[in-house]
Amino acid sequence: MNIIISNLLIFVSLGFMIFGIIGIFRFKDFYARILISSKVETVGFLTIMVGLMFRTGISYSTMKIMLICLLAIITNPLSTHAIARSAYLSGYKTGKEN
Amino acid sequence: MNVLEAVLTVISILTALVLVRVIIGPTIWDRLLGLNMISAKIIMSIIILAVLTERTYLMDVALAYSVLGFIGTILIARFVEKKGEF
């Protein structure tokens, strides 16, 4: 039973990842690109981790995956913010690209 | 073909696509964004590999890698923002 749920969650997270890739290539502007792709990427990451948690059941490895999920929740948005902030502060103006 | 092996191949294909954005990326920050996404994908594939082959010590590798990837991204972003002199 838990195998079915984990497979379902893994396929959903693959869908999120594909949206992240589409988000990177479709948008012409850097800020729109980073806004969409990092958000969808983090959600895809968390979904696949929860899917793997179902697969390993209650054990130490599930605790490790939870720890990595917690770390990803904290670090991913922070690093994306750092990138966007450095782009903004060093004067990267939108619309210069296209 | 196990489900997890299929997922690993799909993730590596997606990593190659993100690599295209890192190569094309007009600005440095696009490249940083691409590197950020590639490191997230690498962490995913490490953990899938750990679950697939039941080697739980690989998850500690993924934990260390995600911390170091985060610190690297922050440092590069600050380095670019301060234009070289910290």
Short mmCIF file of N, CA and C in Angstrom, two decimals:
data_model
loop_
_atom_site.label_atom_id
_atom_site.label_comp_id
_atom_site.label_asym_id
_atom_site.label_seq_id
_atom_site.Cartn_x
_atom_site.Cartn_y
_atom_site.Cartn_z
N MET A 1 0.84 -1.20 0.00
CA MET A 1 0.00 0.00 0.00
C MET A 1 0.88 1.26 0.00
N ASN A 2 1.90 1.27 0.91
CA ASN A 2 2.70 2.50 0.94
C ASN A 2 3.54 2.65 -0.32
N ILE A 3 3.81 1.50 -1.03
CA ILE A 3 4.57 1.63 -2.28
C ILE A 3 3.75 2.44 -3.28
N ILE A 4 2.42 2.20 -3.31
CA ILE A 4 1.59 2.91 -4.30
C ILE A 4 1.61 4.40 -3.99
N ILE A 5 1.47 4.73 -2.70
CA ILE A 5 1.45 6.16 -2.34
C ILE A 5 2.78 6.79 -2.68
N SER A 6 3.87 6.08 -2.39
CA SER A 6 5.18 6.70 -2.66
C SER A 6 5.39 6.86 -4.15
N ASN A 7 4.94 5.88 -4.95
CA ASN A 7 5.09 6.05 -6.40
C ASN A 7 4.28 7.24 -6.88
N LEU A 8 3.07 7.39 -6.33
CA LEU A 8 2.23 8.51 -6.74
C LEU A 8 2.92 9.83 -6.43
N LEU A 9 3.44 9.93 -5.19
CA LEU A 9 4.08 11.19 -4.79
C LEU A 9 5.31 11.46 -5.63
N ILE A 10 6.05 10.42 -5.99
CA ILE A 10 7.26 10.63 -6.79
C ILE A 10 6.87 11.14 -8.16
N PHE A 11 5.78 10.60 -8.75
CA PHE A 11 5.38 11.09 -10.07
C PHE A 11 4.90 12.54 -9.98
N VAL A 12 4.21 12.88 -8.89
CA VAL A 12 3.77 14.28 -8.72
C VAL A 12 5.00 15.18 -8.64
N SER A 13 6.01 14.75 -7.90
CA SER A 13 7.19 15.63 -7.77
C SER A 13 7.94 15.72 -9.09
N LEU A 14 7.89 14.66 -9.92
CA LEU A 14 8.50 14.78 -11.26
C LEU A 14 7.78 15.85 -12.04
N GLY A 15 6.43 15.87 -11.90
CA GLY A 15 5.69 16.93 -12.59
C GLY A 15 6.15 18.29 -12.13
N PHE A 16 6.34 18.46 -10.81
CA PHE A 16 6.81 19.76 -10.30
C PHE A 16 8.17 20.10 -10.90
N MET A 17 9.05 19.11 -10.98
CA MET A 17 10.39 19.41 -11.50
C MET A 17 10.32 19.84 -12.94
N ILE A 18 9.44 19.17 -13.72
CA ILE A 18 9.32 19.54 -15.14
C ILE A 18 8.79 20.96 -15.25
N PHE A 19 7.86 21.34 -14.36
CA PHE A 19 7.38 22.74 -14.38
C PHE A 19 8.52 23.67 -14.04
N GLY A 20 9.40 23.24 -13.11
CA GLY A 20 10.54 24.09 -12.78
C GLY A 20 11.42 24.32 -13.99
N ILE A 21 11.62 23.26 -14.78
CA ILE A 21 12.47 23.40 -15.96
C ILE A 21 11.79 24.30 -16.98
N ILE A 22 10.46 24.09 -17.17
CA ILE A 22 9.75 24.96 -18.13
C ILE A 22 9.83 26.40 -17.65
N GLY A 23 9.71 26.59 -16.33
CA GLY A 23 9.77 27.95 -15.79
C GLY A 23 11.10 28.60 -16.07
N ILE A 24 12.17 27.81 -16.09
CA ILE A 24 13.49 28.41 -16.33
C ILE A 24 13.59 28.87 -17.77
N PHE A 25 13.08 28.11 -18.70
CA PHE A 25 13.35 28.44 -20.11
C PHE A 25 12.31 29.37 -20.69
N ARG A 26 11.10 29.41 -20.08
CA ARG A 26 10.04 30.16 -20.75
C ARG A 26 10.17 31.65 -20.48
N PHE A 27 10.57 32.02 -19.25
CA PHE A 27 10.50 33.43 -18.88
C PHE A 27 11.72 34.14 -19.43
N LYS A 28 11.52 35.32 -19.96
CA LYS A 28 12.62 36.10 -20.56
C LYS A 28 13.36 36.90 -19.48
N ASP A 29 12.71 37.10 -18.31
CA ASP A 29 13.27 38.03 -17.33
C ASP A 29 13.81 37.21 -16.16
N PHE A 30 14.97 37.64 -15.62
CA PHE A 30 15.61 36.84 -14.59
C PHE A 30 14.76 36.73 -13.35
N TYR A 31 14.13 37.87 -12.91
CA TYR A 31 13.40 37.83 -11.65
C TYR A 31 12.22 36.89 -11.74
N ALA A 32 11.49 36.93 -12.87
CA ALA A 32 10.38 35.98 -13.01
C ALA A 32 10.89 34.56 -13.00
N ARG A 33 12.05 34.38 -13.64
CA ARG A 33 12.59 33.02 -13.73
C ARG A 33 12.94 32.47 -12.37
N ILE A 34 13.64 33.30 -11.56
CA ILE A 34 14.08 32.78 -10.26
C ILE A 34 12.89 32.62 -9.33
N LEU A 35 11.89 33.49 -9.46
CA LEU A 35 10.72 33.40 -8.59
C LEU A 35 10.02 32.07 -8.80
N ILE A 36 9.78 31.71 -10.06
CA ILE A 36 8.99 30.52 -10.34
C ILE A 36 9.80 29.27 -10.06
N SER A 37 11.01 29.23 -10.62
CA SER A 37 11.70 27.93 -10.64
C SER A 37 12.15 27.53 -9.24
N SER A 38 12.57 28.49 -8.41
CA SER A 38 13.05 28.06 -7.10
C SER A 38 11.89 27.59 -6.24
N LYS A 39 10.73 28.25 -6.39
CA LYS A 39 9.58 27.83 -5.59
C LYS A 39 9.16 26.41 -5.96
N VAL A 40 9.02 26.20 -7.31
CA VAL A 40 8.54 24.89 -7.76
C VAL A 40 9.58 23.82 -7.44
N GLU A 41 10.86 24.22 -7.49
CA GLU A 41 11.91 23.26 -7.21
C GLU A 41 11.85 22.78 -5.77
N THR A 42 11.65 23.73 -4.83
CA THR A 42 11.59 23.34 -3.43
C THR A 42 10.40 22.43 -3.17
N VAL A 43 9.25 22.74 -3.79
CA VAL A 43 8.08 21.90 -3.57
C VAL A 43 8.33 20.51 -4.15
N GLY A 44 8.97 20.46 -5.33
CA GLY A 44 9.27 19.15 -5.91
C GLY A 44 10.20 18.37 -5.01
N PHE A 45 11.17 19.07 -4.42
CA PHE A 45 12.11 18.41 -3.52
C PHE A 45 11.37 17.81 -2.34
N LEU A 46 10.49 18.62 -1.72
CA LEU A 46 9.79 18.13 -0.53
C LEU A 46 8.86 16.97 -0.88
N THR A 47 8.20 17.06 -2.06
CA THR A 47 7.27 15.98 -2.41
C THR A 47 8.00 14.68 -2.60
N ILE A 48 9.16 14.74 -3.25
CA ILE A 48 9.86 13.48 -3.48
C ILE A 48 10.41 12.93 -2.16
N MET A 49 10.75 13.84 -1.23
CA MET A 49 11.25 13.33 0.05
C MET A 49 10.12 12.66 0.83
N VAL A 50 8.91 13.26 0.82
CA VAL A 50 7.79 12.62 1.52
C VAL A 50 7.47 11.30 0.85
N GLY A 51 7.55 11.27 -0.49
CA GLY A 51 7.29 10.01 -1.17
C GLY A 51 8.28 8.94 -0.73
N LEU A 52 9.56 9.32 -0.55
CA LEU A 52 10.54 8.33 -0.12
C LEU A 52 10.31 7.94 1.33
N MET A 53 9.80 8.88 2.12
CA MET A 53 9.50 8.52 3.51
C MET A 53 8.46 7.41 3.57
N PHE A 54 7.47 7.49 2.67
CA PHE A 54 6.48 6.41 2.68
C PHE A 54 7.14 5.09 2.35
N ARG A 55 8.16 5.16 1.50
CA ARG A 55 8.76 3.91 1.06
C ARG A 55 9.59 3.28 2.17
N THR A 56 10.23 4.09 3.01
CA THR A 56 11.11 3.50 4.03
C THR A 56 10.37 3.22 5.33
N GLY A 57 9.14 3.65 5.45
CA GLY A 57 8.37 3.33 6.67
C GLY A 57 8.99 4.00 7.87
N ILE A 58 8.75 3.46 9.08
CA ILE A 58 9.22 4.11 10.32
C ILE A 58 10.58 3.53 10.65
N SER A 59 11.64 4.35 10.41
CA SER A 59 12.99 3.85 10.71
C SER A 59 13.90 5.06 10.81
N TYR A 60 15.19 4.78 11.05
CA TYR A 60 16.14 5.89 11.19
C TYR A 60 16.28 6.65 9.88
N SER A 61 16.20 5.93 8.76
CA SER A 61 16.39 6.64 7.49
C SER A 61 15.25 7.63 7.25
N THR A 62 14.05 7.30 7.77
CA THR A 62 12.97 8.28 7.62
C THR A 62 13.28 9.53 8.42
N MET A 63 13.87 9.35 9.61
CA MET A 63 14.25 10.53 10.40
C MET A 63 15.31 11.35 9.65
N LYS A 64 16.23 10.63 9.00
CA LYS A 64 17.26 11.38 8.25
C LYS A 64 16.64 12.16 7.12
N ILE A 65 15.67 11.53 6.43
CA ILE A 65 15.03 12.26 5.31
C ILE A 65 14.27 13.46 5.85
N MET A 66 13.66 13.31 7.03
CA MET A 66 12.95 14.47 7.61
C MET A 66 13.93 15.58 7.91
N LEU A 67 15.11 15.20 8.42
CA LEU A 67 16.11 16.23 8.74
C LEU A 67 16.53 16.96 7.47
N ILE A 68 16.71 16.19 6.39
CA ILE A 68 17.12 16.84 5.14
C ILE A 68 16.00 17.72 4.62
N CYS A 69 14.73 17.27 4.80
CA CYS A 69 13.59 18.11 4.39
C CYS A 69 13.59 19.41 5.17
N LEU A 70 13.81 19.32 6.49
CA LEU A 70 13.83 20.54 7.31
C LEU A 70 14.92 21.47 6.83
N LEU A 71 16.10 20.89 6.54
CA LEU A 71 17.21 21.73 6.07
C LEU A 71 16.87 22.37 4.74
N ALA A 72 16.24 21.61 3.86
CA ALA A 72 15.92 22.16 2.53
C ALA A 72 14.89 23.28 2.66
N ILE A 73 13.91 23.12 3.59
CA ILE A 73 12.90 24.17 3.76
C ILE A 73 13.56 25.46 4.17
N ILE A 74 14.61 25.37 4.99
CA ILE A 74 15.27 26.59 5.48
C ILE A 74 16.23 27.13 4.44
N THR A 75 17.05 26.25 3.83
CA THR A 75 18.16 26.78 3.04
C THR A 75 17.75 27.17 1.63
N ASN A 76 16.82 26.45 1.04
CA ASN A 76 16.50 26.77 -0.35
C ASN A 76 15.99 28.19 -0.53
N PRO A 77 14.95 28.61 0.22
CA PRO A 77 14.52 30.00 0.03
C PRO A 77 15.61 30.99 0.37
N LEU A 78 16.43 30.67 1.38
CA LEU A 78 17.49 31.62 1.75
C LEU A 78 18.47 31.81 0.60
N SER A 79 18.90 30.71 0.00
CA SER A 79 19.89 30.87 -1.07
C SER A 79 19.26 31.56 -2.26
N THR A 80 17.99 31.29 -2.55
CA THR A 80 17.35 31.99 -3.67
C THR A 80 17.26 33.48 -3.38
N HIS A 81 16.95 33.80 -2.12
CA HIS A 81 16.89 35.23 -1.75
C HIS A 81 18.24 35.89 -1.90
N ALA A 82 19.30 35.15 -1.52
CA ALA A 82 20.64 35.74 -1.64
C ALA A 82 20.97 36.03 -3.10
N ILE A 83 20.59 35.10 -3.98
CA ILE A 83 20.89 35.31 -5.40
C ILE A 83 20.12 36.52 -5.92
N ALA A 84 18.82 36.56 -5.63
CA ALA A 84 18.01 37.67 -6.15
C ALA A 84 18.47 39.00 -5.56
N ARG A 85 18.85 38.99 -4.28
CA ARG A 85 19.30 40.23 -3.64
C ARG A 85 20.60 40.69 -4.28
N SER A 86 21.51 39.76 -4.53
CA SER A 86 22.77 40.20 -5.14
C SER A 86 22.53 40.71 -6.55
N ALA A 87 21.54 40.11 -7.24
CA ALA A 87 21.23 40.63 -8.58
C ALA A 87 20.66 42.03 -8.48
N TYR A 88 19.77 42.24 -7.48
CA TYR A 88 19.10 43.55 -7.39
C TYR A 88 20.08 44.62 -6.95
N LEU A 89 20.90 44.30 -5.93
CA LEU A 89 21.78 45.34 -5.37
C LEU A 89 22.90 45.70 -6.35
N SER A 90 23.32 44.74 -7.18
CA SER A 90 24.37 45.14 -8.13
C SER A 90 23.76 45.71 -9.39
N GLY A 91 22.51 46.19 -9.30
CA GLY A 91 21.98 47.03 -10.36
C GLY A 91 21.60 46.28 -11.62
N TYR A 92 21.10 45.10 -11.48
CA TYR A 92 20.64 44.37 -12.68
C TYR A 92 19.22 44.82 -12.95
N LYS A 93 19.05 45.57 -14.04
CA LYS A 93 17.71 46.09 -14.31
C LYS A 93 17.00 45.15 -15.26
N THR A 94 15.68 44.97 -15.06
CA THR A 94 14.92 44.07 -15.97
C THR A 94 14.75 44.78 -17.31
N GLY A 95 14.49 43.97 -18.33
CA GLY A 95 14.20 44.55 -19.64
C GLY A 95 15.47 44.91 -20.38
N LYS A 96 16.65 44.84 -19.71
CA LYS A 96 17.88 45.14 -20.45
C LYS A 96 18.24 43.96 -21.35
N GLU A 97 17.75 42.77 -20.94
CA GLU A 97 18.17 41.54 -21.60
C GLU A 97 17.56 41.44 -22.99
N ASN A 98 16.25 41.62 -23.07
CA ASN A 98 15.63 41.35 -24.40
C ASN A 98 15.39 42.62 -25.16
N MET B 1 13.01 -2.70 -14.90
CA MET B 1 13.41 -1.32 -14.55
C MET B 1 12.57 -0.92 -13.32
N ASN B 2 13.28 -0.69 -12.23
CA ASN B 2 12.62 -0.29 -11.00
C ASN B 2 12.10 1.14 -11.14
N VAL B 3 11.10 1.48 -10.34
CA VAL B 3 10.54 2.84 -10.43
C VAL B 3 11.63 3.84 -10.08
N LEU B 4 12.40 3.53 -9.01
CA LEU B 4 13.38 4.52 -8.55
C LEU B 4 14.48 4.69 -9.60
N GLU B 5 14.85 3.60 -10.31
CA GLU B 5 15.86 3.76 -11.35
C GLU B 5 15.33 4.66 -12.46
N ALA B 6 14.05 4.48 -12.82
CA ALA B 6 13.48 5.34 -13.86
C ALA B 6 13.50 6.79 -13.39
N VAL B 7 13.18 7.01 -12.11
CA VAL B 7 13.18 8.39 -11.59
C VAL B 7 14.59 8.95 -11.63
N LEU B 8 15.59 8.11 -11.33
CA LEU B 8 16.98 8.60 -11.38
C LEU B 8 17.34 9.05 -12.79
N THR B 9 16.96 8.26 -13.81
CA THR B 9 17.31 8.67 -15.18
C THR B 9 16.59 9.96 -15.55
N VAL B 10 15.32 10.10 -15.13
CA VAL B 10 14.58 11.33 -15.48
C VAL B 10 15.25 12.53 -14.82
N ILE B 11 15.68 12.35 -13.56
CA ILE B 11 16.30 13.48 -12.86
C ILE B 11 17.61 13.85 -13.52
N SER B 12 18.36 12.86 -14.02
CA SER B 12 19.63 13.22 -14.67
C SER B 12 19.36 13.94 -15.98
N ILE B 13 18.28 13.55 -16.69
CA ILE B 13 17.95 14.29 -17.92
C ILE B 13 17.59 15.73 -17.58
N LEU B 14 16.79 15.92 -16.50
CA LEU B 14 16.41 17.28 -16.12
C LEU B 14 17.64 18.08 -15.71
N THR B 15 18.61 17.41 -15.06
CA THR B 15 19.84 18.13 -14.68
C THR B 15 20.57 18.61 -15.92
N ALA B 16 20.56 17.77 -16.98
CA ALA B 16 21.22 18.21 -18.21
C ALA B 16 20.51 19.43 -18.78
N LEU B 17 19.17 19.45 -18.67
CA LEU B 17 18.45 20.61 -19.19
C LEU B 17 18.80 21.86 -18.39
N VAL B 18 18.88 21.72 -17.05
CA VAL B 18 19.24 22.90 -16.25
C VAL B 18 20.66 23.33 -16.61
N LEU B 19 21.51 22.35 -16.94
CA LEU B 19 22.88 22.70 -17.33
C LEU B 19 22.88 23.58 -18.56
N VAL B 20 21.91 23.36 -19.47
CA VAL B 20 21.82 24.21 -20.66
C VAL B 20 21.58 25.65 -20.23
N ARG B 21 20.68 25.84 -19.24
CA ARG B 21 20.45 27.20 -18.76
C ARG B 21 21.71 27.77 -18.11
N VAL B 22 22.48 26.94 -17.42
CA VAL B 22 23.70 27.47 -16.80
C VAL B 22 24.66 27.92 -17.88
N ILE B 23 24.72 27.20 -19.00
CA ILE B 23 25.66 27.56 -20.07
C ILE B 23 25.15 28.80 -20.79
N ILE B 24 23.83 28.83 -21.11
CA ILE B 24 23.30 29.95 -21.89
C ILE B 24 23.27 31.20 -21.03
N GLY B 25 22.89 31.03 -19.77
CA GLY B 25 22.49 32.11 -18.86
C GLY B 25 23.16 33.44 -19.14
N PRO B 26 22.41 34.49 -19.58
CA PRO B 26 23.09 35.74 -19.92
C PRO B 26 23.85 36.34 -18.74
N THR B 27 23.26 36.25 -17.53
CA THR B 27 23.93 36.92 -16.41
C THR B 27 24.52 35.88 -15.48
N ILE B 28 25.35 36.35 -14.54
CA ILE B 28 25.97 35.44 -13.56
C ILE B 28 24.89 34.83 -12.69
N TRP B 29 23.82 35.62 -12.42
CA TRP B 29 22.83 35.16 -11.45
C TRP B 29 21.99 34.04 -12.04
N ASP B 30 21.83 34.04 -13.42
CA ASP B 30 21.17 32.87 -14.00
C ASP B 30 22.00 31.63 -13.73
N ARG B 31 23.30 31.80 -13.84
CA ARG B 31 24.17 30.61 -13.62
C ARG B 31 24.07 30.19 -12.17
N LEU B 32 24.02 31.16 -11.27
CA LEU B 32 23.89 30.79 -9.85
C LEU B 32 22.58 30.07 -9.60
N LEU B 33 21.52 30.56 -10.23
CA LEU B 33 20.21 29.89 -10.08
C LEU B 33 20.30 28.47 -10.59
N GLY B 34 20.95 28.29 -11.77
CA GLY B 34 21.08 26.95 -12.32
C GLY B 34 21.87 26.04 -11.40
N LEU B 35 22.95 26.60 -10.82
CA LEU B 35 23.76 25.76 -9.91
C LEU B 35 22.96 25.38 -8.68
N ASN B 36 22.14 26.35 -8.20
CA ASN B 36 21.30 26.04 -7.05
C ASN B 36 20.36 24.90 -7.36
N MET B 37 19.77 24.93 -8.56
CA MET B 37 18.81 23.86 -8.91
C MET B 37 19.54 22.55 -9.11
N ILE B 38 20.75 22.60 -9.70
CA ILE B 38 21.47 21.34 -9.94
C ILE B 38 21.85 20.71 -8.61
N SER B 39 22.24 21.53 -7.62
CA SER B 39 22.62 20.92 -6.33
C SER B 39 21.39 20.31 -5.67
N ALA B 40 20.21 20.94 -5.83
CA ALA B 40 18.99 20.34 -5.26
C ALA B 40 18.72 19.00 -5.95
N LYS B 41 18.94 18.95 -7.26
CA LYS B 41 18.68 17.68 -7.97
C LYS B 41 19.68 16.63 -7.56
N ILE B 42 20.92 17.05 -7.32
CA ILE B 42 21.92 16.06 -6.92
C ILE B 42 21.54 15.48 -5.56
N ILE B 43 21.05 16.33 -4.65
CA ILE B 43 20.66 15.83 -3.33
C ILE B 43 19.52 14.84 -3.48
N MET B 44 18.57 15.15 -4.36
CA MET B 44 17.45 14.23 -4.57
C MET B 44 17.97 12.89 -5.06
N SER B 45 18.88 12.93 -6.03
CA SER B 45 19.31 11.64 -6.60
C SER B 45 20.15 10.86 -5.59
N ILE B 46 20.90 11.57 -4.72
CA ILE B 46 21.66 10.83 -3.69
C ILE B 46 20.70 10.09 -2.78
N ILE B 47 19.62 10.78 -2.38
CA ILE B 47 18.72 10.15 -1.42
C ILE B 47 17.94 9.02 -2.09
N ILE B 48 17.57 9.22 -3.37
CA ILE B 48 16.88 8.12 -4.06
C ILE B 48 17.80 6.92 -4.17
N LEU B 49 19.07 7.20 -4.44
CA LEU B 49 20.03 6.09 -4.52
C LEU B 49 20.16 5.40 -3.16
N ALA B 50 20.14 6.21 -2.09
CA ALA B 50 20.27 5.62 -0.75
C ALA B 50 19.07 4.71 -0.48
N VAL B 51 17.87 5.16 -0.86
CA VAL B 51 16.68 4.34 -0.60
C VAL B 51 16.70 3.12 -1.50
N LEU B 52 17.15 3.30 -2.75
CA LEU B 52 17.12 2.20 -3.72
C LEU B 52 18.03 1.07 -3.26
N THR B 53 19.24 1.42 -2.79
CA THR B 53 20.22 0.38 -2.46
C THR B 53 20.30 0.15 -0.95
N GLU B 54 19.36 0.73 -0.20
CA GLU B 54 19.33 0.54 1.25
C GLU B 54 20.66 0.86 1.91
N ARG B 55 21.35 1.89 1.42
CA ARG B 55 22.57 2.32 2.11
C ARG B 55 22.22 3.62 2.82
N THR B 56 21.93 3.54 4.12
CA THR B 56 21.42 4.74 4.79
C THR B 56 22.53 5.74 5.05
N TYR B 57 23.83 5.30 4.97
CA TYR B 57 24.87 6.29 5.26
C TYR B 57 24.97 7.32 4.13
N LEU B 58 24.38 7.02 2.96
CA LEU B 58 24.43 8.00 1.86
C LEU B 58 23.62 9.24 2.20
N MET B 59 22.64 9.07 3.13
CA MET B 59 21.81 10.23 3.44
C MET B 59 22.62 11.26 4.21
N ASP B 60 23.62 10.80 4.99
CA ASP B 60 24.48 11.78 5.66
C ASP B 60 25.29 12.55 4.62
N VAL B 61 25.68 11.86 3.54
CA VAL B 61 26.40 12.55 2.47
C VAL B 61 25.50 13.65 1.90
N ALA B 62 24.22 13.30 1.67
CA ALA B 62 23.31 14.31 1.11
C ALA B 62 23.13 15.47 2.06
N LEU B 63 23.09 15.18 3.36
CA LEU B 63 22.94 16.26 4.35
C LEU B 63 24.13 17.20 4.29
N ALA B 64 25.34 16.62 4.29
CA ALA B 64 26.54 17.47 4.26
C ALA B 64 26.58 18.25 2.95
N TYR B 65 26.20 17.58 1.87
CA TYR B 65 26.28 18.26 0.57
C TYR B 65 25.31 19.43 0.52
N SER B 66 24.12 19.26 1.10
CA SER B 66 23.14 20.37 1.01
C SER B 66 23.61 21.55 1.84
N VAL B 67 24.25 21.28 3.00
CA VAL B 67 24.76 22.41 3.80
C VAL B 67 25.86 23.13 3.03
N LEU B 68 26.79 22.34 2.45
CA LEU B 68 27.91 22.98 1.75
C LEU B 68 27.41 23.71 0.51
N GLY B 69 26.43 23.11 -0.21
CA GLY B 69 25.90 23.80 -1.38
C GLY B 69 25.26 25.12 -1.00
N PHE B 70 24.58 25.12 0.13
CA PHE B 70 23.94 26.36 0.58
C PHE B 70 24.99 27.42 0.88
N ILE B 71 26.04 27.02 1.63
CA ILE B 71 27.07 28.00 1.99
C ILE B 71 27.77 28.50 0.73
N GLY B 72 28.04 27.58 -0.23
CA GLY B 72 28.70 28.01 -1.46
C GLY B 72 27.88 29.03 -2.21
N THR B 73 26.56 28.77 -2.30
CA THR B 73 25.71 29.71 -3.05
C THR B 73 25.70 31.07 -2.37
N ILE B 74 25.59 31.07 -1.03
CA ILE B 74 25.56 32.35 -0.31
C ILE B 74 26.86 33.11 -0.55
N LEU B 75 27.99 32.39 -0.48
CA LEU B 75 29.28 33.08 -0.63
C LEU B 75 29.43 33.65 -2.03
N ILE B 76 29.07 32.86 -3.04
CA ILE B 76 29.23 33.36 -4.42
C ILE B 76 28.32 34.56 -4.63
N ALA B 77 27.09 34.48 -4.09
CA ALA B 77 26.17 35.62 -4.27
C ALA B 77 26.73 36.87 -3.62
N ARG B 78 27.28 36.73 -2.41
CA ARG B 78 27.86 37.91 -1.76
C ARG B 78 29.08 38.41 -2.50
N PHE B 79 29.88 37.45 -3.02
CA PHE B 79 31.11 37.83 -3.74
C PHE B 79 30.75 38.65 -4.97
N VAL B 80 29.71 38.19 -5.69
CA VAL B 80 29.33 38.90 -6.91
C VAL B 80 28.74 40.26 -6.53
N GLU B 81 27.97 40.27 -5.42
CA GLU B 81 27.31 41.53 -5.05
C GLU B 81 28.33 42.57 -4.65
N LYS B 82 29.36 42.17 -3.90
CA LYS B 82 30.35 43.13 -3.44
C LYS B 82 31.40 43.40 -4.52
N LYS B 83 31.23 42.83 -5.69
CA LYS B 83 32.11 43.03 -6.84
C LYS B 83 33.56 42.69 -6.50
N GLY B 84 33.76 41.59 -5.74
CA GLY B 84 35.14 41.13 -5.60
C GLY B 84 35.74 41.42 -4.25
N GLU B 85 35.64 42.68 -3.76
CA GLU B 85 36.30 42.88 -2.47
C GLU B 85 35.24 42.70 -1.39
N PHE B 86 35.48 41.67 -0.53
CA PHE B 86 34.47 41.36 0.47
C PHE B 86 34.24 42.54 1.38
#
